[in-house]
mmCIF file of C-alpha atoms in Angstrom:
data_model
loop_
_atom_site.group_PDB
_atom_site.id
_atom_site.type_symbol
_atom_site.label_atom_id
_atom_site.label_comp_id
_atom_site.label_asym_id
_atom_site.label_seq_id
_atom_site.Cartn_x
_atom_site.Cartn_y
_atom_site.Cartn_z
ATOM 1 C CA UNK O 147 262.369 140.628 158.222
ATOM 2 C CA UNK O 148 262.376 144.438 158.409
ATOM 3 C CA UNK O 149 258.588 144.561 158.777
ATOM 4 C CA UNK O 150 258.640 142.121 161.691
ATOM 5 C CA UNK O 151 261.436 144.121 163.322
ATOM 6 C CA UNK O 152 259.423 147.342 163.186
ATOM 7 C CA UNK O 153 256.263 145.614 164.375
ATOM 8 C CA UNK O 154 258.181 144.364 167.393
ATOM 9 C CA UNK O 155 259.464 147.877 168.109
ATOM 10 C CA UNK O 156 256.076 149.611 167.843
ATOM 11 C CA UNK O 157 253.880 146.753 169.007
ATOM 12 C CA UNK O 158 251.160 144.677 167.380
ATOM 13 C CA UNK O 159 248.450 146.918 165.973
ATOM 14 C CA UNK O 160 250.698 149.992 166.003
ATOM 15 C CA UNK O 161 252.594 149.218 162.805
ATOM 16 C CA UNK O 162 251.078 149.064 159.302
ATOM 17 C CA UNK O 163 252.195 148.326 155.758
ATOM 18 C CA UNK O 164 251.544 151.410 153.625
ATOM 19 C CA UNK O 165 250.109 151.266 150.115
ATOM 20 C CA UNK O 166 250.053 154.210 147.694
ATOM 21 C CA UNK O 167 248.802 154.728 144.152
ATOM 22 C CA UNK O 168 249.816 157.844 142.225
ATOM 23 C CA UNK O 169 249.354 156.427 138.750
ATOM 24 C CA UNK O 170 252.867 154.979 138.691
ATOM 25 C CA UNK O 171 252.862 151.428 137.205
ATOM 26 C CA UNK O 172 255.530 150.159 139.594
ATOM 27 C CA UNK O 173 253.350 151.024 142.579
ATOM 28 C CA UNK O 174 250.697 148.541 141.455
ATOM 29 C CA UNK O 175 253.322 145.782 141.574
ATOM 30 C CA UNK O 176 254.550 146.905 144.991
ATOM 31 C CA UNK O 177 250.999 147.012 146.356
ATOM 32 C CA UNK O 178 250.366 143.415 145.304
ATOM 33 C CA UNK O 179 253.500 142.345 147.155
ATOM 34 C CA UNK O 180 252.440 144.339 150.217
ATOM 35 C CA UNK O 181 249.084 142.547 150.240
ATOM 36 C CA UNK O 182 250.869 139.208 150.094
ATOM 37 C CA UNK O 183 253.224 140.272 152.890
ATOM 38 C CA UNK O 184 250.293 141.488 154.987
ATOM 39 C CA UNK O 185 248.604 138.112 154.749
ATOM 40 C CA UNK O 186 251.766 136.143 155.492
ATOM 41 C CA UNK O 187 252.958 138.281 158.429
ATOM 42 C CA UNK O 188 249.511 139.240 159.734
ATOM 43 C CA UNK O 189 250.382 142.938 159.637
ATOM 44 C CA UNK O 190 247.519 145.259 158.697
ATOM 45 C CA UNK O 191 247.544 147.435 155.590
ATOM 46 C CA UNK O 192 246.827 151.147 155.341
ATOM 47 C CA UNK O 193 246.411 153.205 152.181
ATOM 48 C CA UNK O 194 247.667 156.781 151.949
ATOM 49 C CA UNK O 195 248.341 159.433 149.347
ATOM 50 C CA UNK O 196 251.531 161.496 149.141
ATOM 51 C CA UNK O 197 250.210 165.067 148.897
ATOM 52 C CA UNK O 198 252.415 167.786 147.388
ATOM 53 C CA UNK O 199 249.698 170.128 146.110
ATOM 54 C CA UNK O 200 246.013 170.629 146.845
ATOM 55 C CA UNK O 201 244.122 170.149 143.589
ATOM 56 C CA UNK O 202 244.628 167.887 140.570
ATOM 57 C CA UNK O 203 245.001 170.845 138.211
ATOM 58 C CA UNK O 204 247.896 172.202 140.319
ATOM 59 C CA UNK O 205 250.167 169.570 138.779
ATOM 60 C CA UNK O 206 251.651 171.890 136.147
ATOM 61 C CA UNK O 207 252.279 174.730 138.590
ATOM 62 C CA UNK O 208 253.912 172.301 141.020
ATOM 63 C CA UNK O 209 256.171 170.941 138.289
ATOM 64 C CA UNK O 210 257.317 174.451 137.387
ATOM 65 C CA UNK O 211 257.879 175.299 141.056
ATOM 66 C CA UNK O 212 259.994 172.160 141.372
ATOM 67 C CA UNK O 213 262.114 173.336 138.440
ATOM 68 C CA UNK O 214 262.568 176.738 140.078
ATOM 69 C CA UNK O 215 263.624 175.051 143.311
ATOM 70 C CA UNK O 216 266.158 172.755 141.641
ATOM 71 C CA UNK O 217 267.450 175.289 139.095
ATOM 72 C CA UNK O 218 266.319 173.203 136.116
ATOM 73 C CA UNK O 219 264.354 173.876 132.943
ATOM 74 C CA UNK O 220 261.122 172.071 132.202
ATOM 75 C CA UNK O 221 262.607 170.510 129.073
ATOM 76 C CA UNK O 222 265.600 169.048 130.934
ATOM 77 C CA UNK O 223 265.532 165.269 130.907
ATOM 78 C CA UNK O 224 267.797 164.760 133.926
ATOM 79 C CA UNK O 225 265.667 166.682 136.396
ATOM 80 C CA UNK O 226 263.608 165.793 139.433
ATOM 81 C CA UNK O 227 259.949 165.211 138.675
ATOM 82 C CA UNK O 228 256.939 163.522 140.240
ATOM 83 C CA UNK O 229 255.783 160.833 137.849
ATOM 84 C CA UNK O 230 252.121 159.933 137.628
ATOM 85 C CA UNK O 231 250.765 163.432 138.206
ATOM 86 C CA UNK O 232 248.502 162.388 141.083
ATOM 87 C CA UNK O 233 250.180 163.940 144.111
ATOM 88 C CA UNK O 234 247.157 166.035 145.112
ATOM 89 C CA UNK O 235 244.726 165.745 148.029
ATOM 90 C CA UNK O 236 242.351 163.038 146.849
ATOM 91 C CA UNK O 237 238.783 162.743 148.095
ATOM 92 C CA UNK O 238 237.584 159.694 150.081
ATOM 93 C CA UNK O 239 235.643 158.604 146.991
ATOM 94 C CA UNK O 240 238.776 158.676 144.837
ATOM 95 C CA UNK O 241 240.729 156.716 147.419
ATOM 96 C CA UNK O 242 237.985 154.082 147.702
ATOM 97 C CA UNK O 243 237.996 153.726 143.926
ATOM 98 C CA UNK O 244 241.770 153.243 143.830
ATOM 99 C CA UNK O 245 241.851 150.729 146.683
ATOM 100 C CA UNK O 246 238.512 148.964 146.262
ATOM 101 C CA UNK O 247 240.459 145.692 146.228
ATOM 102 C CA UNK O 248 241.669 146.422 149.797
ATOM 103 C CA UNK O 249 238.727 147.912 151.773
ATOM 104 C CA UNK O 250 240.351 147.026 155.086
ATOM 105 C CA UNK O 251 243.267 149.325 154.249
ATOM 106 C CA UNK O 252 240.816 152.198 153.849
ATOM 107 C CA UNK O 253 239.154 151.414 157.174
ATOM 108 C CA UNK O 254 242.532 151.311 158.892
ATOM 109 C CA UNK O 255 243.219 154.858 157.716
ATOM 110 C CA UNK O 256 240.197 155.996 159.710
ATOM 111 C CA UNK O 257 241.148 153.808 162.668
ATOM 112 C CA UNK O 258 244.530 155.523 162.888
ATOM 113 C CA UNK O 259 242.851 158.935 162.720
ATOM 114 C CA UNK O 260 240.441 157.937 165.497
ATOM 115 C CA UNK O 261 243.376 157.017 167.727
ATOM 116 C CA UNK O 262 244.913 160.482 167.391
ATOM 117 C CA UNK O 263 243.729 162.726 170.204
ATOM 118 C CA UNK O 264 245.804 165.874 169.742
ATOM 119 C CA UNK O 265 243.784 169.035 170.347
ATOM 120 C CA UNK O 266 244.833 172.593 169.583
ATOM 121 C CA UNK O 267 243.729 175.608 171.572
ATOM 122 C CA UNK O 268 243.807 178.596 169.266
ATOM 123 C CA UNK O 269 244.011 182.233 170.305
ATOM 124 C CA UNK O 270 245.930 181.463 173.513
ATOM 125 C CA UNK O 271 249.636 182.109 174.025
ATOM 126 C CA UNK O 272 251.350 179.666 176.368
ATOM 127 C CA UNK O 273 254.881 180.489 177.485
ATOM 128 C CA UNK O 274 256.885 177.861 179.407
ATOM 129 C CA UNK O 275 257.868 178.505 183.010
ATOM 130 C CA UNK O 276 261.509 179.432 183.487
ATOM 131 C CA UNK O 277 263.188 177.770 186.501
ATOM 132 C CA UNK O 278 264.596 180.642 188.598
ATOM 133 C CA UNK O 279 267.067 180.296 191.491
ATOM 134 C CA UNK O 280 265.677 179.763 194.981
ATOM 135 C CA UNK O 281 264.463 182.934 196.644
ATOM 136 C CA UNK O 282 263.470 184.625 193.382
ATOM 137 C CA UNK O 283 260.322 185.033 191.382
ATOM 138 C CA UNK O 284 260.557 185.374 187.614
ATOM 139 C CA UNK O 285 259.936 189.105 187.998
ATOM 140 C CA UNK O 286 262.585 189.751 190.675
ATOM 141 C CA UNK O 287 265.122 187.621 188.811
ATOM 142 C CA UNK O 288 264.591 189.476 185.531
ATOM 143 C CA UNK O 289 264.840 192.828 187.328
ATOM 144 C CA UNK O 290 268.092 191.858 189.029
ATOM 145 C CA UNK O 291 269.641 190.602 185.796
ATOM 146 C CA UNK O 292 268.685 193.828 184.022
ATOM 147 C CA UNK O 293 269.876 196.112 186.823
ATOM 148 C CA UNK O 294 273.197 194.269 186.967
ATOM 149 C CA UNK O 295 273.491 194.520 183.195
ATOM 150 C CA UNK O 296 272.649 198.231 183.251
ATOM 151 C CA UNK O 297 275.517 198.932 185.650
ATOM 152 C CA UNK O 298 277.916 196.751 183.662
ATOM 153 C CA UNK O 299 276.960 198.117 180.256
ATOM 154 C CA UNK O 300 276.926 201.864 180.973
ATOM 155 C CA UNK O 301 280.135 203.570 182.201
ATOM 156 C CA UNK O 302 278.127 206.345 183.892
ATOM 157 C CA UNK O 303 277.277 203.947 186.732
ATOM 158 C CA UNK O 304 281.005 203.501 187.365
ATOM 159 C CA UNK O 305 281.636 207.228 187.449
ATOM 160 C CA UNK O 306 283.189 207.154 183.978
ATOM 161 C CA UNK O 307 282.444 209.269 180.915
ATOM 162 C CA UNK O 308 280.493 207.487 178.178
ATOM 163 C CA UNK O 309 281.443 208.821 174.753
ATOM 164 C CA UNK O 310 278.532 207.049 173.063
ATOM 165 C CA UNK O 311 275.636 207.701 175.452
ATOM 166 C CA UNK O 312 275.184 211.018 177.250
ATOM 167 C CA UNK O 313 272.105 210.106 179.277
ATOM 168 C CA UNK O 314 272.126 210.353 183.059
ATOM 169 C CA UNK O 315 271.732 207.437 185.452
ATOM 170 C CA UNK O 316 268.177 208.551 186.146
ATOM 171 C CA UNK O 317 267.269 208.663 182.442
ATOM 172 C CA UNK O 318 268.700 205.198 181.827
ATOM 173 C CA UNK O 319 266.915 203.761 184.866
ATOM 174 C CA UNK O 320 263.666 205.386 183.739
ATOM 175 C CA UNK O 321 263.934 203.760 180.311
ATOM 176 C CA UNK O 322 264.776 200.380 181.835
ATOM 177 C CA UNK O 323 261.864 200.530 184.284
ATOM 178 C CA UNK O 324 259.468 201.569 181.525
ATOM 179 C CA UNK O 325 260.465 198.575 179.403
ATOM 180 C CA UNK O 326 260.409 196.167 182.340
ATOM 181 C CA UNK O 327 256.930 197.272 183.405
ATOM 182 C CA UNK O 328 255.689 196.965 179.824
ATOM 183 C CA UNK O 329 257.115 193.440 179.612
ATOM 184 C CA UNK O 330 255.534 192.555 182.963
ATOM 185 C CA UNK O 331 252.119 193.983 182.078
ATOM 186 C CA UNK O 332 252.084 192.136 178.749
ATOM 187 C CA UNK O 333 253.038 188.833 180.407
ATOM 188 C CA UNK O 334 256.396 188.244 178.716
ATOM 189 C CA UNK O 335 258.764 187.978 181.702
ATOM 190 C CA UNK O 336 259.357 184.252 181.160
ATOM 191 C CA UNK O 337 259.978 184.786 177.447
ATOM 192 C CA UNK O 338 262.880 187.172 178.103
ATOM 193 C CA UNK O 339 264.387 184.849 180.696
ATOM 194 C CA UNK O 340 264.203 181.904 178.309
ATOM 195 C CA UNK O 341 265.926 183.830 175.505
ATOM 196 C CA UNK O 342 268.515 185.265 177.915
ATOM 197 C CA UNK O 343 269.289 181.776 179.201
ATOM 198 C CA UNK O 344 270.067 180.084 175.883
ATOM 199 C CA UNK O 345 272.058 183.083 174.638
ATOM 200 C CA UNK O 346 273.997 183.075 177.922
ATOM 201 C CA UNK O 347 274.659 179.361 177.377
ATOM 202 C CA UNK O 348 275.925 179.989 173.844
ATOM 203 C CA UNK O 349 278.262 182.818 174.842
ATOM 204 C CA UNK O 350 279.537 180.876 177.867
ATOM 205 C CA UNK O 351 280.459 177.985 175.575
ATOM 206 C CA UNK O 352 282.215 179.997 172.884
ATOM 207 C CA UNK O 353 279.369 179.806 170.364
ATOM 208 C CA UNK O 354 279.294 182.944 168.229
ATOM 209 C CA UNK O 355 276.098 184.999 168.616
ATOM 210 C CA UNK O 356 275.063 187.849 166.342
ATOM 211 C CA UNK O 357 275.041 191.398 167.800
ATOM 212 C CA UNK O 358 271.324 191.829 167.193
ATOM 213 C CA UNK O 359 268.871 191.766 164.335
ATOM 214 C CA UNK O 360 265.409 193.202 163.968
ATOM 215 C CA UNK O 361 263.378 195.348 166.335
ATOM 216 C CA UNK O 362 264.689 193.678 169.523
ATOM 217 C CA UNK O 363 267.816 195.826 169.146
ATOM 218 C CA UNK O 364 265.655 198.790 170.209
ATOM 219 C CA UNK O 365 265.206 197.373 173.717
ATOM 220 C CA UNK O 366 267.466 198.384 176.601
ATOM 221 C CA UNK O 367 266.295 195.241 178.424
ATOM 222 C CA UNK O 368 267.684 193.140 175.559
ATOM 223 C CA UNK O 369 270.929 195.127 175.747
ATOM 224 C CA UNK O 370 271.256 194.777 179.533
ATOM 225 C CA UNK O 371 270.608 191.031 179.298
ATOM 226 C CA UNK O 372 273.258 190.790 176.545
ATOM 227 C CA UNK O 373 270.650 189.362 174.216
ATOM 228 C CA UNK O 374 271.783 192.131 171.872
ATOM 229 C CA UNK O 375 275.045 194.089 171.748
ATOM 230 C CA UNK O 376 273.710 197.214 170.041
ATOM 231 C CA UNK O 377 273.252 200.152 172.429
ATOM 232 C CA UNK O 378 269.723 201.410 171.656
ATOM 233 C CA UNK O 379 269.998 204.831 173.324
ATOM 234 C CA UNK O 380 272.994 205.833 171.222
ATOM 235 C CA UNK O 381 271.070 205.285 167.991
ATOM 236 C CA UNK O 382 267.687 206.502 169.318
ATOM 237 C CA UNK O 383 266.085 203.122 168.637
ATOM 238 C CA UNK O 384 262.433 202.771 169.602
ATOM 239 C CA UNK O 385 261.352 200.118 172.073
ATOM 240 C CA UNK O 386 257.783 200.380 170.744
ATOM 241 C CA UNK O 387 258.901 199.013 167.389
ATOM 242 C CA UNK O 388 259.684 195.837 169.290
ATOM 243 C CA UNK O 389 256.994 195.714 171.970
ATOM 244 C CA UNK O 390 254.108 198.135 171.896
ATOM 245 C CA UNK O 391 251.629 198.281 174.806
ATOM 246 C CA UNK O 392 249.102 199.760 172.368
ATOM 247 C CA UNK O 393 249.309 196.695 170.125
ATOM 248 C CA UNK O 394 249.438 193.391 171.976
ATOM 249 C CA UNK O 395 251.524 190.877 170.043
ATOM 250 C CA UNK O 396 254.187 188.333 170.903
ATOM 251 C CA UNK O 397 257.738 189.717 170.999
ATOM 252 C CA UNK O 398 259.977 188.272 168.325
ATOM 253 C CA UNK O 399 263.685 188.210 169.121
ATOM 254 C CA UNK O 400 265.723 187.184 166.091
ATOM 255 C CA UNK O 401 268.992 185.518 167.080
ATOM 256 C CA UNK O 402 271.862 184.467 164.835
ATOM 257 C CA UNK O 403 274.089 181.604 165.970
ATOM 258 C CA UNK O 404 277.204 180.188 164.344
ATOM 259 C CA UNK O 405 275.807 177.752 161.770
ATOM 260 C CA UNK O 406 278.362 175.088 162.689
ATOM 261 C CA UNK O 407 277.347 175.075 166.383
ATOM 262 C CA UNK O 408 273.718 176.148 166.210
ATOM 263 C CA UNK O 409 272.554 172.606 166.952
ATOM 264 C CA UNK O 410 274.344 172.714 170.316
ATOM 265 C CA UNK O 411 272.044 175.534 171.421
ATOM 266 C CA UNK O 412 268.963 173.652 170.213
ATOM 267 C CA UNK O 413 270.131 170.545 172.081
ATOM 268 C CA UNK O 414 270.649 172.613 175.242
ATOM 269 C CA UNK O 415 267.093 173.948 175.107
ATOM 270 C CA UNK O 416 265.832 170.393 174.541
ATOM 271 C CA UNK O 417 267.705 169.121 177.597
ATOM 272 C CA UNK O 418 266.494 171.980 179.779
ATOM 273 C CA UNK O 419 262.789 171.874 178.945
ATOM 274 C CA UNK O 420 262.447 168.333 177.590
ATOM 275 C CA UNK O 421 262.575 167.416 173.922
ATOM 276 C CA UNK O 422 258.811 166.908 173.854
ATOM 277 C CA UNK O 423 258.393 170.583 174.812
ATOM 278 C CA UNK O 424 260.704 172.044 172.164
ATOM 279 C CA UNK O 425 259.948 172.509 168.473
ATOM 280 C CA UNK O 426 261.352 174.560 165.632
ATOM 281 C CA UNK O 427 258.990 176.889 163.808
ATOM 282 C CA UNK O 428 258.374 176.692 160.083
ATOM 283 C CA UNK O 429 258.499 179.680 157.766
ATOM 284 C CA UNK O 430 256.923 179.922 154.334
ATOM 285 C CA UNK O 431 258.442 182.026 151.583
ATOM 286 C CA UNK O 432 256.508 183.428 148.656
ATOM 287 C CA UNK O 433 257.764 184.510 145.257
ATOM 288 C CA UNK O 434 257.497 188.205 144.390
ATOM 289 C CA UNK O 435 255.525 189.188 141.291
ATOM 290 C CA UNK O 436 258.470 190.284 139.138
ATOM 291 C CA UNK O 437 260.688 187.507 140.396
ATOM 292 C CA UNK O 438 258.183 184.754 139.664
ATOM 293 C CA UNK O 439 257.753 185.961 136.076
ATOM 294 C CA UNK O 440 261.509 185.802 135.523
ATOM 295 C CA UNK O 441 261.756 182.381 137.203
ATOM 296 C CA UNK O 442 258.873 180.872 135.229
ATOM 297 C CA UNK O 443 260.230 182.359 132.007
ATOM 298 C CA UNK O 444 263.600 180.733 132.655
ATOM 299 C CA UNK O 445 262.008 177.364 133.445
ATOM 300 C CA UNK O 446 259.966 177.494 130.223
ATOM 301 C CA UNK O 447 263.101 178.542 128.301
ATOM 302 C CA UNK O 448 261.457 181.713 126.974
ATOM 303 C CA UNK O 449 263.625 184.436 125.358
ATOM 304 C CA UNK O 450 265.115 186.700 128.020
ATOM 305 C CA UNK O 451 264.042 189.911 126.286
ATOM 306 C CA UNK O 452 260.415 188.770 126.203
ATOM 307 C CA UNK O 453 260.439 187.757 129.864
ATOM 308 C CA UNK O 454 262.159 190.993 130.857
ATOM 309 C CA UNK O 455 259.547 193.085 129.052
ATOM 310 C CA UNK O 456 256.717 191.255 130.818
ATOM 311 C CA UNK O 457 258.414 191.590 134.218
ATOM 312 C CA UNK O 458 258.869 195.339 133.767
ATOM 313 C CA UNK O 459 255.124 195.705 133.261
ATOM 314 C CA UNK O 460 254.643 194.895 136.956
ATOM 315 C CA UNK O 461 254.396 198.166 138.961
ATOM 316 C CA UNK O 462 257.141 198.835 141.508
ATOM 317 C CA UNK O 463 254.863 198.528 144.531
ATOM 318 C CA UNK O 464 255.567 196.769 147.811
ATOM 319 C CA UNK O 465 253.876 193.353 148.137
ATOM 320 C CA UNK O 466 252.057 193.684 144.813
ATOM 321 C CA UNK O 467 250.610 190.435 143.447
ATOM 322 C CA UNK O 468 250.164 189.277 139.864
ATOM 323 C CA UNK O 469 246.407 189.688 140.249
ATOM 324 C CA UNK O 470 246.905 193.160 141.659
ATOM 325 C CA UNK O 471 249.185 194.103 138.791
#
């Protein structure tokens, strides 16, 4: 019943019954039932492999990493584990051997791949267009926002004494123009408008926004746009740490939103640009040399003193690896 429902949703030929074989006995039983269902419902089969590590001999390392992630020891019985030990990237030959009783399922895997036509253009940065009000270009709109922010942020433009920043109007305008021209020449006008817009949305809707984190706090443009709330001139922060005309790289503005309402900002961006144009980036963390020794030692239930002695043999160097040590 469920299979027919999904086939109706996706359309005939766009929905498949998936078979897997990771050396788990129960999967063999399930696969036989899937073959029977495929014949009865006339829904095609496809065979896949759930990949959690690259090579077959990575199984032990993956199991230990899983223990580190879940805070368990390897000897614990009530812990998460991947039974079967075959969750690696299998070759076509291995897959054919496993599913030689269902050759059509193998062919369907290739058919699905052939129907995918996504292409990636590497080495090219594409920034979305920001919709500016009528009568403006992106450049004139950014300049006006920054100039308005400069006058609002710095008391000197109101004829008042600024206890935190002793620069003149001319010096502040010179810094702002330098940053704006750098941003323009590097092609990042739209980027700043996009970030300004969703931060403006958050603040206008009572969503807490962090005062600034990372090198973006060194930009007076960020300060004038209220992307950050840290006055860069007072603390002699360098704009070049954030955006350097000598080293062309994408600016990276780190923004902290209230965790309870962060999704509202993401939804706003999705509505503005279209959900099919918005994606969240992925980050990968790595374990430091000393830390991984302590973690693995704990997982293997080794004596603390022994693990500590081994960990202290690793030199105190930034980004050192186990091989390098």
